[in-house]
CSV table of C-alpha atoms in Angstrom, one decimal:
chain,number,residue,atom,x,y,z
A,1,UNK,CA,0.0,0.0,0.0
A,2,UNK,CA,1.4,3.4,-0.9
A,3,UNK,CA,2.0,6.0,1.8
A,4,UNK,CA,-0.6,8.4,0.5
A,5,UNK,CA,-3.2,5.8,0.3
A,6,UNK,CA,-2.3,4.5,3.7
A,7,UNK,CA,-2.5,8.1,5.1
A,8,UNK,CA,-6.0,8.7,3.6
A,9,UNK,CA,-7.3,5.6,5.2
A,10,UNK,CA,-5.8,6.4,8.6
A,11,UNK,CA,-7.2,10.0,8.2
A,12,UNK,CA,-10.7,8.7,7.6
A,13,UNK,CA,-10.5,6.4,10.6
A,14,UNK,CA,-9.2,9.1,12.9
A,15,UNK,CA,-11.9,11.5,11.9
A,16,UNK,CA,-14.6,8.8,12.6
A,17,UNK,CA,-13.2,8.1,16.0
A,18,UNK,CA,-12.6,11.7,16.9
A,19,UNK,CA,-15.4,13.8,15.1
A,20,UNK,CA,-14.9,16.9,17.2
A,21,UNK,CA,-11.6,16.6,19.1
A,22,UNK,CA,-10.6,19.6,21.3
A,23,UNK,CA,-7.7,20.5,23.6
A,24,UNK,CA,-8.0,19.4,27.2
A,25,UNK,CA,-6.5,22.7,28.4
A,26,UNK,CA,-9.2,24.9,30.1
A,27,UNK,CA,-9.5,28.5,28.9
A,28,UNK,CA,-12.1,31.3,28.4
A,29,UNK,CA,-10.4,33.4,25.7
A,30,UNK,CA,-7.4,33.7,23.4
A,31,UNK,CA,-5.2,35.1,26.1
A,32,UNK,CA,-5.9,32.4,28.5
A,33,UNK,CA,-5.4,29.8,25.7
A,34,UNK,CA,-2.0,31.2,24.8
A,35,UNK,CA,-0.8,31.2,28.4
A,36,UNK,CA,-2.1,27.7,28.9
A,37,UNK,CA,-0.4,26.4,25.8
A,38,UNK,CA,2.9,28.2,26.7
A,39,UNK,CA,2.8,26.5,30.1
A,40,UNK,CA,2.0,23.1,28.6
A,41,UNK,CA,5.4,22.7,26.9
A,42,UNK,CA,6.9,19.5,28.3
A,43,UNK,CA,4.1,19.4,30.9
A,44,UNK,CA,0.8,17.7,31.1
A,45,UNK,CA,-2.5,19.5,30.4
A,46,UNK,CA,-3.7,18.2,33.7
A,47,UNK,CA,-1.0,20.0,35.6
A,48,UNK,CA,-1.4,23.2,33.7
A,49,UNK,CA,-5.2,23.1,34.5
A,50,UNK,CA,-4.3,22.9,38.2
A,51,UNK,CA,-2.3,26.1,38.2
A,52,UNK,CA,-4.1,28.4,35.6
A,53,UNK,CA,-7.3,29.2,37.7
A,54,UNK,CA,-5.2,31.0,40.3
A,55,UNK,CA,-3.0,32.5,37.6
A,56,UNK,CA,-5.9,34.0,35.7
A,57,UNK,CA,-7.6,35.2,38.9
A,58,UNK,CA,-4.5,37.2,39.6
A,59,UNK,CA,-3.8,38.3,36.1
A,60,UNK,CA,-7.1,38.2,34.2
A,61,UNK,CA,-5.9,39.9,31.1
A,62,UNK,CA,-2.6,40.5,29.2
A,63,UNK,CA,-2.6,44.1,30.6
A,64,UNK,CA,-2.3,42.7,34.2
A,65,UNK,CA,0.3,40.1,33.2
A,66,UNK,CA,2.5,42.7,31.5
A,67,UNK,CA,2.8,44.5,35.0
A,68,UNK,CA,3.2,41.3,36.9
A,69,UNK,CA,5.9,40.5,39.5
A,70,UNK,CA,8.2,37.8,38.3
A,71,UNK,CA,8.4,36.1,41.7
A,72,UNK,CA,4.6,36.1,42.0
A,73,UNK,CA,4.2,34.5,38.7
A,74,UNK,CA,6.9,31.9,39.6
A,75,UNK,CA,5.1,31.2,42.8
A,76,UNK,CA,1.7,30.6,41.0
A,77,UNK,CA,3.3,28.2,38.5
A,78,UNK,CA,6.1,26.6,40.3
A,79,UNK,CA,4.6,23.1,40.0
A,80,UNK,CA,4.8,23.3,36.2
A,81,UNK,CA,8.1,22.1,34.4
A,82,UNK,CA,10.7,24.8,33.7
A,83,UNK,CA,8.6,27.3,35.6
A,84,UNK,CA,11.4,29.9,35.9
A,85,UNK,CA,11.9,30.3,32.1
A,86,UNK,CA,8.1,30.0,31.6
A,87,UNK,CA,7.4,32.8,34.1
A,88,UNK,CA,9.9,35.2,32.4
A,89,UNK,CA,8.4,34.3,28.9
A,90,UNK,CA,4.8,34.9,30.1
A,91,UNK,CA,5.6,38.5,31.3
A,92,UNK,CA,7.8,39.3,28.4
A,93,UNK,CA,5.1,38.0,26.0
A,94,UNK,CA,2.5,40.1,27.7
A,95,UNK,CA,4.7,43.2,27.5
A,96,UNK,CA,5.2,42.5,23.8
A,97,UNK,CA,1.6,42.3,23.2
A,98,UNK,CA,1.0,45.6,24.9
A,99,UNK,CA,3.8,47.3,23.0
A,100,UNK,CA,3.6,45.8,19.6
A,101,UNK,CA,-0.1,44.7,19.2
A,102,UNK,CA,-1.9,47.3,21.2
A,103,UNK,CA,-2.9,44.8,23.8
A,104,UNK,CA,-4.5,42.3,21.5
A,105,UNK,CA,-3.2,38.7,21.1
A,106,UNK,CA,-2.1,38.4,17.4
A,107,UNK,CA,-4.0,36.0,15.3
A,108,UNK,CA,-1.5,34.9,12.8
A,109,UNK,CA,1.5,32.5,12.9
A,110,UNK,CA,4.3,35.0,12.2
A,111,UNK,CA,3.1,37.5,14.8
A,112,UNK,CA,2.6,34.9,17.4
A,113,UNK,CA,6.0,33.4,16.8
A,114,UNK,CA,7.5,36.9,17.5
A,115,UNK,CA,6.4,36.8,21.1
A,116,UNK,CA,8.7,35.3,23.8
A,117,UNK,CA,8.3,31.6,24.4
A,118,UNK,CA,6.1,31.1,21.4
A,119,UNK,CA,7.5,28.7,18.8
A,120,UNK,CA,5.8,27.3,15.8
A,121,UNK,CA,4.1,24.5,17.6
A,122,UNK,CA,2.6,26.8,20.3
A,123,UNK,CA,1.5,29.3,17.6
A,124,UNK,CA,-0.1,26.5,15.6
A,125,UNK,CA,-1.9,25.0,18.6
A,126,UNK,CA,-3.4,28.4,19.4
A,127,UNK,CA,-4.6,28.9,15.9
A,128,UNK,CA,-5.9,25.3,15.6
A,129,UNK,CA,-7.8,25.5,18.9
A,130,UNK,CA,-9.2,29.0,18.6
A,131,UNK,CA,-9.7,29.5,15.0
A,132,UNK,CA,-9.9,25.9,13.7
A,133,UNK,CA,-7.0,26.9,11.3
A,134,UNK,CA,-6.0,24.1,8.8
A,135,UNK,CA,-2.6,23.6,10.5
A,136,UNK,CA,-0.7,20.7,11.9
A,137,UNK,CA,1.1,21.1,15.2
A,138,UNK,CA,3.6,18.3,16.2
A,139,UNK,CA,4.0,17.7,19.9
A,140,UNK,CA,5.6,14.6,21.5
A,141,UNK,CA,2.3,12.6,21.0
A,142,UNK,CA,1.9,13.5,17.3
A,143,UNK,CA,5.6,12.9,16.6
A,144,UNK,CA,5.6,9.5,18.3
A,145,UNK,CA,2.3,8.2,16.8
A,146,UNK,CA,2.9,9.4,13.2
A,147,UNK,CA,6.3,7.6,13.2
A,148,UNK,CA,4.9,4.4,14.7
A,149,UNK,CA,2.2,4.4,12.0
A,150,UNK,CA,4.9,5.0,9.3
A,151,UNK,CA,3.5,8.3,8.2
A,152,UNK,CA,6.8,10.1,8.8
A,153,UNK,CA,10.5,9.4,9.1
A,154,UNK,CA,11.4,13.0,9.9
A,155,UNK,CA,13.8,13.8,12.7
A,156,UNK,CA,12.3,17.0,13.9
A,157,UNK,CA,8.8,18.3,14.7
A,158,UNK,CA,8.9,20.9,12.1
A,159,UNK,CA,9.9,18.4,9.3
A,160,UNK,CA,7.2,16.0,10.6
A,161,UNK,CA,4.7,18.8,10.5
A,162,UNK,CA,5.6,19.4,6.8
A,163,UNK,CA,5.3,15.8,6.0
A,164,UNK,CA,1.9,15.3,7.7
A,165,UNK,CA,0.4,18.5,6.2
A,166,UNK,CA,1.4,17.2,2.6
A,167,UNK,CA,-0.1,13.9,3.3
A,168,UNK,CA,-3.4,14.9,4.8
A,169,UNK,CA,-3.8,18.4,3.3
A,170,UNK,CA,-7.2,19.1,4.9
A,171,UNK,CA,-8.8,18.7,8.4
A,172,UNK,CA,-5.4,19.3,9.8
A,173,UNK,CA,-6.7,20.8,13.0
A,174,UNK,CA,-9.0,18.0,13.8
A,175,UNK,CA,-6.2,15.5,13.0
A,176,UNK,CA,-3.7,17.3,15.2
A,177,UNK,CA,-6.1,17.0,18.2
A,178,UNK,CA,-7.1,13.5,17.4
A,179,UNK,CA,-3.4,12.4,17.3
A,180,UNK,CA,-2.8,14.1,20.6
A,181,UNK,CA,-5.6,12.3,22.2
A,182,UNK,CA,-4.7,9.0,20.5
A,183,UNK,CA,-1.1,9.3,21.8
A,184,UNK,CA,-2.1,10.4,25.2
A,185,UNK,CA,-4.6,7.7,26.0
A,186,UNK,CA,-3.9,4.7,23.6
A,187,UNK,CA,-0.6,4.8,21.8
A,188,UNK,CA,1.3,5.8,24.9
A,189,UNK,CA,5.1,6.2,25.0
A,190,UNK,CA,6.1,3.3,27.3
A,191,UNK,CA,3.1,1.0,27.5
A,192,UNK,CA,1.0,1.5,24.4
A,193,UNK,CA,-2.4,-0.1,24.8
A,194,UNK,CA,-2.3,-2.0,21.5
A,195,UNK,CA,-5.3,-4.2,22.3
A,196,UNK,CA,-7.5,-0.9,22.3
A,197,UNK,CA,-5.8,0.5,19.0
A,198,UNK,CA,-8.1,1.1,16.1
A,199,UNK,CA,-5.3,1.4,13.6
A,200,UNK,CA,-3.0,-1.4,14.9
A,201,UNK,CA,-3.0,-2.8,11.4
A,202,UNK,CA,-1.0,0.2,10.2
A,203,UNK,CA,1.5,0.1,13.0
A,204,UNK,CA,5.1,-0.7,12.0
A,205,UNK,CA,6.8,-0.6,15.4
A,206,UNK,CA,6.2,0.0,19.1
A,207,UNK,CA,9.5,2.0,19.4
A,208,UNK,CA,9.2,5.2,21.4
A,209,UNK,CA,10.2,7.9,18.9
A,210,UNK,CA,11.4,11.2,20.3
A,211,UNK,CA,12.2,14.3,18.3
A,212,UNK,CA,15.7,15.8,18.1
């Protein structure tokens, strides 16, 4: 079976199993979504959801966050991985939004990537979740599962994103979220639940792939 043909079959199966997949991060607006996604880097959504209520209560908008005390932000997110750098980036990001974007969170990839702590994956996740943009974002779950299914052999998340985008072309936002949920609950890194897998016939290895 050719790779493109295989990809289209897998795509159809994923869309059937996850008709309306959404992020598990809790947020009320694009500001809260951006902050939550920034905090979720190399951290679980569950952990992020535990710290964001107090953070958003203290800093309910980008204006408040731009004036925040670094030590106070650190204390609010200290249970999140890499909280020191994340606290600095959150405040710098908010200051940039105030200075460069008139207090409005930008709504395009290039502008989002100009903000501190926001790479391509973070920018894409925000655009996928908030605007249902036809983009693919590659986190550890998407990277691992797409490699196990033989959809990509790329070494980096960006290269994997390019390959998956070319293979799937449409419904990239839904497929991103579906692959994340699939990797989180079924195709796990250390103990994949293969007996529950609905695409096991396409799996080529149980190896735990990690991006460079």
